[in-house]
Backbone as numpy.savetxt, mean C-alpha at the origin, in Angstrom:
# Nx Ny Nz CAx CAy CAz Cx Cy Cz
11.02 -4.65 -2.98 9.76 -5.17 -2.75 8.79 -4.63 -3.82
7.92 -5.49 -4.33 6.95 -5.12 -5.33 5.68 -4.60 -4.68
5.25 -3.43 -5.14 4.03 -2.85 -4.65 3.07 -2.81 -5.84
1.80 -3.18 -5.58 0.80 -3.24 -6.63 -0.40 -2.40 -6.19
-0.94 -1.61 -7.12 -2.01 -0.72 -6.77 -3.27 -1.08 -7.67
-4.43 -1.15 -7.07 -5.66 -1.45 -7.77 -6.66 -0.36 -7.70
-7.54 -0.37 -8.73 -8.72 0.52 -8.80 -8.34 1.98 -8.65
-9.11 2.77 -7.83 -8.77 4.18 -7.71 -7.44 4.44 -7.01
-6.92 3.49 -6.26 -5.55 3.67 -5.71 -4.56 3.78 -6.89
-4.69 2.90 -7.87 -3.81 2.93 -9.06 -4.01 4.22 -9.77
-5.22 4.65 -9.97 -5.45 5.90 -10.69 -4.84 7.09 -9.98
-4.91 7.17 -8.66 -4.39 8.30 -7.91 -2.86 8.23 -7.87
-2.28 7.04 -7.76 -0.80 6.94 -7.71 -0.25 7.12 -9.09
-0.97 6.73 -10.08 -0.52 6.93 -11.49 0.27 5.78 -12.06
0.22 4.62 -11.41 0.88 3.43 -11.90 0.26 2.19 -11.33
0.36 1.08 -11.98 -0.21 -0.16 -11.52 0.68 -0.89 -10.53
1.97 -0.73 -10.67 2.91 -1.40 -9.80 4.30 -0.73 -9.87
5.10 -1.01 -8.89 6.47 -0.55 -8.83 7.25 -1.43 -7.89
8.60 -1.37 -8.08 9.51 -2.05 -7.14 10.26 -1.01 -6.40
10.27 -1.12 -5.09 10.88 -0.13 -4.17 11.88 -0.82 -3.25
12.86 -0.03 -2.86 13.76 -0.41 -1.75 13.36 0.35 -0.56
12.86 -0.37 0.47 12.34 0.33 1.65 13.45 0.74 2.57
13.35 1.92 3.15 14.35 2.31 4.19 14.16 1.51 5.43
15.20 1.50 6.28 15.07 0.83 7.59 13.99 1.49 8.35
13.37 0.72 9.23 12.32 1.25 10.07 10.93 1.05 9.51
10.80 0.59 8.31 9.46 0.27 7.70 9.24 -1.18 7.95
8.45 -1.45 8.99 8.28 -2.88 9.45 6.83 -3.35 9.35
5.89 -2.44 9.24 4.44 -2.85 9.20 3.80 -2.23 7.95
2.60 -2.69 7.68 1.84 -2.06 6.54 1.62 -0.60 6.81
1.30 -0.30 8.04 1.04 1.14 8.43 2.30 1.99 8.19
3.46 1.45 8.57 4.73 2.16 8.31 4.90 2.39 6.81
4.60 1.40 6.04 4.76 1.51 4.59 3.82 2.58 4.04
2.56 2.58 4.49 1.62 3.62 4.02 2.10 5.01 4.38
2.61 5.19 5.60 3.14 6.49 6.07 4.28 6.92 5.16
5.16 5.94 4.85 6.32 6.27 3.98 5.86 6.63 2.57
4.89 5.90 2.06 4.35 6.19 0.73 3.73 7.58 0.68
3.01 7.96 1.69 2.44 9.33 1.75 3.44 10.44 1.54
4.64 10.19 1.98 5.69 11.18 1.88 6.44 11.18 0.52
6.02 10.31 -0.35 6.74 10.20 -1.63 6.25 11.14 -2.71
5.19 11.88 -2.44 4.67 12.83 -3.44 3.21 13.03 -3.33
2.70 14.03 -4.03 1.28 14.39 -3.99 0.40 13.23 -4.38
0.79 12.50 -5.40 -0.09 11.40 -5.85 -0.25 10.33 -4.73
0.82 10.03 -4.02 0.70 9.04 -2.96 -0.07 9.62 -1.75
0.19 10.87 -1.49 -0.53 11.57 -0.34 -2.03 11.47 -0.65
-2.42 11.76 -1.92 -3.81 11.71 -2.32 -4.37 10.25 -2.22
-3.61 9.29 -2.67 -4.16 7.92 -2.68 -4.35 7.40 -1.25
-3.47 7.84 -0.32 -3.54 7.33 1.04 -3.97 8.41 2.04
-4.73 9.38 1.58 -5.07 10.53 2.39 -5.93 10.18 3.61
-6.80 9.21 3.49 -7.66 8.87 4.63 -7.19 7.56 5.26
-6.66 7.66 6.49 -6.15 6.48 7.15 -7.23 5.40 7.35
-6.91 4.21 7.03 -7.79 3.08 7.25 -8.73 2.76 6.11
-8.73 3.57 5.06 -9.67 3.30 3.95 -9.06 2.27 3.00
-7.81 2.50 2.57 -7.16 1.59 1.63 -6.80 0.31 2.32
-7.09 -0.79 1.72 -6.77 -2.10 2.31 -5.46 -2.62 1.67
-4.84 -3.58 2.39 -3.60 -4.17 1.88 -3.63 -5.69 1.91
-2.83 -6.27 1.04 -2.63 -7.72 1.06 -1.12 -7.99 0.94
-0.64 -8.86 1.76 0.77 -9.24 1.76 0.82 -10.61 1.07
1.52 -10.69 -0.02 1.62 -11.93 -0.79 0.28 -12.59 -0.99
-0.72 -11.74 -1.36 -2.09 -12.13 -1.68 -2.92 -12.56 -0.55
-2.53 -12.19 0.66 -3.36 -12.51 1.87 -3.69 -11.16 2.55
-4.94 -10.93 2.74 -5.38 -9.69 3.39 -4.63 -9.46 4.67
-4.24 -8.24 4.94 -3.41 -7.89 6.08 -3.92 -6.65 6.77
-3.82 -6.64 8.09 -4.21 -5.44 8.88 -3.06 -4.46 8.86
-3.32 -3.20 9.23 -2.26 -2.21 9.27 -1.04 -2.51 10.13
-1.24 -3.27 11.20 -0.08 -3.59 12.08 0.61 -4.88 11.67
0.23 -5.47 10.50 0.90 -6.70 10.04 2.35 -6.42 9.62
3.26 -7.31 10.06 4.70 -7.13 9.66 4.85 -7.43 8.19
5.79 -6.70 7.55 5.99 -6.91 6.12 7.33 -7.60 5.80
8.09 -7.90 6.84 9.40 -8.56 6.60 9.21 -9.83 5.81
10.04 -10.01 4.80 10.00 -11.23 4.04 8.94 -11.22 2.93
8.11 -10.22 2.83 7.08 -10.14 1.82 7.71 -9.90 0.47
7.16 -10.52 -0.57 7.66 -10.21 -1.92 6.76 -9.29 -2.66
5.47 -9.21 -2.21 4.56 -8.31 -2.87 3.50 -7.79 -1.82
3.23 -6.48 -1.93 2.20 -5.90 -1.11 1.27 -5.14 -2.06
0.01 -5.48 -2.02 -1.03 -4.87 -2.90 -1.89 -3.96 -2.07
-2.31 -2.82 -2.69 -3.18 -1.88 -2.05 -4.43 -1.74 -2.94
-5.62 -1.69 -2.24 -6.89 -1.58 -2.98 -7.91 -0.93 -2.11
-8.89 -0.28 -2.72 -9.93 0.35 -1.94 -10.87 -0.71 -1.37
-11.73 -0.32 -0.43 -12.70 -1.31 0.11 -13.58 -1.83 -1.00
-13.96 -3.09 -0.86 -14.77 -3.73 -1.89 -16.23 -3.90 -1.30
-17.16 -3.86 -2.20 -18.56 -4.10 -1.85 -19.10 -5.26 -2.61
-20.02 -5.94 -2.04 -20.62 -7.02 -2.74 -21.80 -6.55 -3.57
-22.28 -7.43 -4.35 -23.40 -7.01 -5.18 -23.95 -8.15 -5.99
């Protein structure tokens, strides 16, 4: 699965994107974030505050409980503000 990181999430993780093989049991966006936190300091830092980082599954905004089965890309980005 392709993971894409934007803005300060990208800066904290240290890469713009990566392809990963997810272990069994990772079925929702929330599960994925929990798994990512355990991959190292940079991921723990990027996802340190639950609920702040937003996700999109195949370019459609998704809630933490959204299933990720069949997704080809999941993007993570900080909250956006208008202006």
